[in-house]
XYZ file of C-alpha atoms in Angstrom:
296
model
C -4.363 14.415 -13.695
C -4.599 10.620 -13.577
C -4.866 8.914 -10.178
C -1.953 6.682 -11.130
C 1.254 8.340 -12.314
C 4.249 6.645 -13.883
C 7.600 7.038 -12.146
C 10.207 7.320 -14.891
C 13.231 6.546 -12.773
C 14.750 3.769 -10.719
C 15.707 0.614 -12.591
C 13.341 1.575 -15.427
C 15.752 4.301 -16.496
C 18.991 2.377 -16.010
C 21.014 1.485 -19.083
C 21.004 -2.120 -17.887
C 17.253 -2.219 -18.535
C 16.244 -2.525 -22.179
C 14.860 0.675 -23.685
C 12.451 -1.423 -25.720
C 11.000 -2.866 -22.508
C 10.964 0.599 -20.931
C 9.004 1.883 -23.922
C 6.477 -0.933 -23.680
C 5.786 -0.002 -20.065
C 5.189 3.623 -21.037
C 2.766 2.508 -23.770
C 0.979 0.276 -21.273
C 0.680 3.192 -18.860
C -0.705 5.445 -21.596
C -3.208 2.785 -22.626
C -4.255 2.537 -18.981
C -5.085 6.228 -18.781
C -1.897 7.559 -17.185
C -1.158 11.150 -18.155
C 1.425 12.153 -15.519
C 5.018 10.993 -15.920
C 7.382 11.954 -13.128
C 11.149 12.008 -13.539
C 14.270 13.934 -12.507
C 17.677 14.964 -13.863
C 19.457 12.772 -11.317
C 17.177 9.739 -11.713
C 18.673 6.452 -12.924
C 22.189 7.922 -12.842
C 21.117 10.772 -15.078
C 19.631 8.535 -17.777
C 15.888 8.717 -17.027
C 14.939 12.066 -18.556
C 16.627 11.387 -21.861
C 15.039 7.948 -22.091
C 11.576 9.322 -21.361
C 12.098 12.057 -23.942
C 13.013 9.538 -26.639
C 10.062 7.289 -25.836
C 7.491 10.088 -25.711
C 8.972 12.094 -28.585
C 6.218 14.203 -30.157
C 3.642 13.226 -27.532
C 4.919 14.886 -24.373
C 3.094 18.136 -25.078
C -0.237 16.371 -24.559
C 0.797 14.954 -21.175
C 1.776 16.198 -17.733
C 5.523 15.737 -17.529
C 7.144 16.654 -14.236
C 10.798 16.854 -13.339
C 12.948 18.393 -10.608
C 15.450 21.140 -9.955
C 17.936 21.191 -7.100
C 19.448 17.754 -7.707
C 21.933 16.883 -10.438
C 23.828 13.756 -11.428
C 27.416 14.908 -11.777
C 30.709 13.070 -11.555
C 28.982 9.800 -10.734
C 27.097 11.157 -7.737
C 24.027 13.131 -6.749
C 24.771 16.842 -6.240
C 22.478 19.433 -4.631
C 22.497 22.957 -6.063
C 19.650 25.435 -5.576
C 21.479 28.483 -6.909
C 19.460 30.508 -9.460
C 22.028 29.833 -12.171
C 21.949 26.074 -11.526
C 18.141 26.031 -11.437
C 17.770 27.743 -14.820
C 20.489 25.617 -16.402
C 18.966 22.440 -14.966
C 15.531 23.307 -16.335
C 16.885 24.146 -19.783
C 18.807 20.869 -19.933
C 15.769 18.913 -18.714
C 13.601 20.475 -21.421
C 16.194 19.496 -24.019
C 16.420 15.917 -22.764
C 12.641 15.592 -22.514
C 12.239 17.179 -25.969
C 9.851 19.830 -24.646
C 9.692 23.608 -24.820
C 7.429 23.908 -21.774
C 7.251 21.862 -18.577
C 3.750 21.377 -17.107
C 5.024 20.738 -13.556
C 8.374 21.568 -11.971
C 9.247 20.357 -8.462
C 11.981 21.533 -6.167
C 13.810 18.352 -5.147
C 13.735 19.187 -1.472
C 13.019 22.537 0.133
C 15.534 24.924 -1.428
C 18.382 26.454 0.539
C 18.818 29.328 0.429
C 15.095 29.572 -0.250
C 14.390 33.139 -1.350
C 16.680 33.372 -4.411
C 15.730 29.855 -5.537
C 11.997 30.515 -5.317
C 12.360 33.909 -6.994
C 14.321 32.268 -9.810
C 11.643 29.648 -10.448
C 8.827 32.193 -10.332
C 10.645 34.216 -13.007
C 10.896 31.077 -15.161
C 7.179 30.566 -14.628
C 6.495 34.143 -15.757
C 8.530 33.427 -18.908
C 6.195 30.531 -19.693
C 8.877 27.854 -19.303
C 6.930 26.025 -16.605
C 3.297 25.639 -15.612
C 2.657 24.511 -12.043
C 5.228 24.725 -9.244
C 5.633 21.836 -6.835
C 7.851 20.631 -4.020
C 9.083 17.092 -3.390
C 9.813 17.045 0.317
C 9.276 15.680 3.801
C 7.440 17.022 6.838
C 9.560 20.117 7.452
C 9.497 21.261 3.835
C 5.760 20.603 3.554
C 5.052 22.788 6.591
C 7.125 25.628 5.151
C 5.421 25.253 1.773
C 1.997 25.568 3.387
C 3.045 28.786 5.112
C 4.378 30.290 1.883
C 1.235 29.502 -0.098
C 2.952 29.705 -3.503
C 3.144 26.014 -4.402
C 0.555 24.315 -6.572
C 1.472 20.767 -5.544
C 3.284 18.747 -2.908
C 5.036 15.458 -3.591
C 5.368 13.592 -0.314
C 5.648 10.045 0.979
C 2.487 8.400 2.203
C 1.704 4.681 2.437
C 0.565 1.880 4.697
C 3.827 1.912 6.634
C 4.274 5.661 6.936
C 1.189 7.791 7.516
C 2.953 10.451 9.562
C 2.208 13.163 6.989
C -1.533 12.477 6.881
C -2.416 15.680 8.808
C -0.280 17.730 6.409
C -1.971 16.077 3.442
C -5.332 17.132 4.866
C -4.144 20.711 5.384
C -2.631 20.919 1.908
C -5.746 19.468 0.320
C -7.913 21.999 2.144
C -5.631 24.746 0.809
C -6.283 23.561 -2.748
C -2.870 22.017 -3.343
C -2.445 18.894 -5.419
C -1.005 15.945 -3.494
C 1.240 13.616 -5.469
C 2.323 10.612 -3.428
C 5.754 9.071 -3.798
C 6.493 5.538 -2.549
C 2.776 4.676 -2.296
C 3.591 0.959 -2.322
C 6.107 1.296 0.544
C 8.670 -0.725 -1.436
C 6.253 -3.691 -0.922
C 7.931 -4.330 2.439
C 4.693 -6.011 3.608
C 5.142 -8.739 0.972
C 5.941 -12.295 2.015
C 8.094 -12.547 -1.100
C 10.315 -9.545 -0.440
C 13.454 -11.727 -0.349
C 12.457 -13.899 -3.310
C 14.833 -12.597 -5.978
C 14.466 -13.789 -9.557
C 15.850 -10.934 -11.657
C 18.607 -8.331 -11.484
C 15.980 -5.645 -10.958
C 14.704 -7.523 -7.855
C 18.212 -7.388 -6.401
C 18.538 -3.688 -7.275
C 15.243 -2.697 -5.639
C 15.864 -4.788 -2.512
C 19.353 -3.327 -2.086
C 17.926 0.176 -2.341
C 15.202 -0.646 0.197
C 17.768 -2.068 2.638
C 19.899 1.050 2.244
C 17.155 3.670 2.526
C 14.240 2.037 4.369
C 15.666 -0.535 6.792
C 13.416 0.446 9.765
C 10.325 -0.097 7.636
C 11.053 -3.814 7.229
C 9.852 -4.349 10.805
C 6.764 -2.188 10.268
C 6.002 -4.128 7.115
C 5.430 -7.296 9.144
C 2.406 -5.708 10.820
C 0.668 -5.566 7.465
C 1.466 -9.011 6.091
C -2.171 -9.976 6.559
C -2.973 -8.078 3.351
C -1.258 -10.923 1.473
C -4.075 -13.235 2.573
C -7.107 -11.223 1.408
C -9.064 -13.363 -1.020
C -9.402 -11.960 -4.526
C -6.974 -9.080 -4.000
C -3.228 -8.674 -4.301
C -1.285 -7.030 -1.506
C 0.020 -4.259 -3.774
C -3.530 -3.539 -4.973
C -4.646 -3.085 -1.389
C -1.673 -0.886 -0.494
C -2.184 1.396 -3.479
C -5.967 1.542 -3.109
C -5.493 2.513 0.534
C -3.438 5.557 -0.525
C -5.966 6.542 -3.181
C -8.767 6.141 -0.643
C -7.540 9.394 0.935
C -9.766 12.056 -0.636
C -6.935 14.608 -0.613
C -4.567 12.485 -2.694
C -4.479 13.620 -6.316
C -2.157 10.976 -7.778
C 0.160 8.179 -6.700
C 3.447 7.612 -8.522
C 4.328 3.990 -9.231
C 7.553 2.724 -10.698
C 8.078 -0.775 -12.055
C 9.837 -2.786 -14.726
C 7.227 -5.539 -14.887
C 4.092 -5.290 -17.052
C 2.103 -7.531 -14.715
C 2.873 -5.233 -11.770
C 1.852 -2.161 -13.751
C -1.400 -3.874 -14.729
C -2.161 -4.485 -11.056
C -1.298 -0.903 -10.147
C -3.538 0.523 -12.850
C -6.449 -1.572 -11.607
C -6.135 -0.170 -8.088
C -7.491 3.163 -9.291
C -10.987 1.674 -9.496
C -10.752 -0.416 -6.347
C -12.863 0.318 -3.280
C -11.610 -1.485 -0.194
C -14.121 -3.205 2.105
C -14.839 -1.352 5.347
C -13.670 -4.310 7.423
C -10.301 -4.374 5.681
C -9.861 -0.627 6.143
C -10.561 -1.029 9.870
C -7.964 -3.773 10.142
C -5.409 -1.596 8.365
C -6.204 1.272 10.738
C -5.766 -1.028 13.741
C -2.419 -2.317 12.484
C -1.239 1.249 11.968
C -2.409 2.302 15.428
C -0.541 -0.587 17.066
C 2.565 0.527 15.214
C 2.217 4.114 16.455
C 1.832 2.974 20.085
C 4.825 0.645 19.794
C 7.003 3.316 18.223
C 6.047 5.880 20.858
C 7.047 3.513 23.698
C 10.268 2.438 22.043
C 9.049 -1.145 21.591
């Protein structure tokens, strides 16, 4: 599995974004050594899987394609359904859209509820050969439950400069032999000095989503603005390399609609951060923890 994974969702999968440009980004990722493409049936208003399937047609069998069950795009909104019937139907439809007959990695999109019938359903699909590895895209509570169950091959969790709260769980999961796939490794670039510099429709889209879903992190992002001033390195390179510096991280999923950003992300896989910079990052994170714990 490549250290950098391509997130086939977000604005990349929206109909407003040219499929030709979307295809060029996939080709760039492939040329850069990416072999994991992560998507979901509800991503990009239900358009992402089908787009990825068209772009990778005939090549997906040689890659690690991962998608989700438990979330659907229906009636113009995201719907949760972990019933066995919905899980099997969702997987079958995802395979059709992705133009595959086998899915290398299937993630629950959140810890399933009720859990037992959902997990039993997916394990039966695994026995049928429809899926390979079983994963879980979740937060702290779901990750803890997954570790107790011991049946998951991989965890997809958030981990970045601004949110390192799951670091102990990452260590535990890594020690248990689970793959760790990191979502939001760039922390929506909320440490950037240019976060409000909007030049394209996609910039507006991503900022609006960050304001809706990650508003508290804007303040935390200020603590790390010094990474914009490191000579010879870009802030996003540093942020991504920091995530990959964790020995338990298997892969980090990046999503972008800009070739220059993808080029930077791909380069971070080979980047070793100076010890002094890592110490400064640790100090900034520690200050944030103390401030948060005192309510400051």
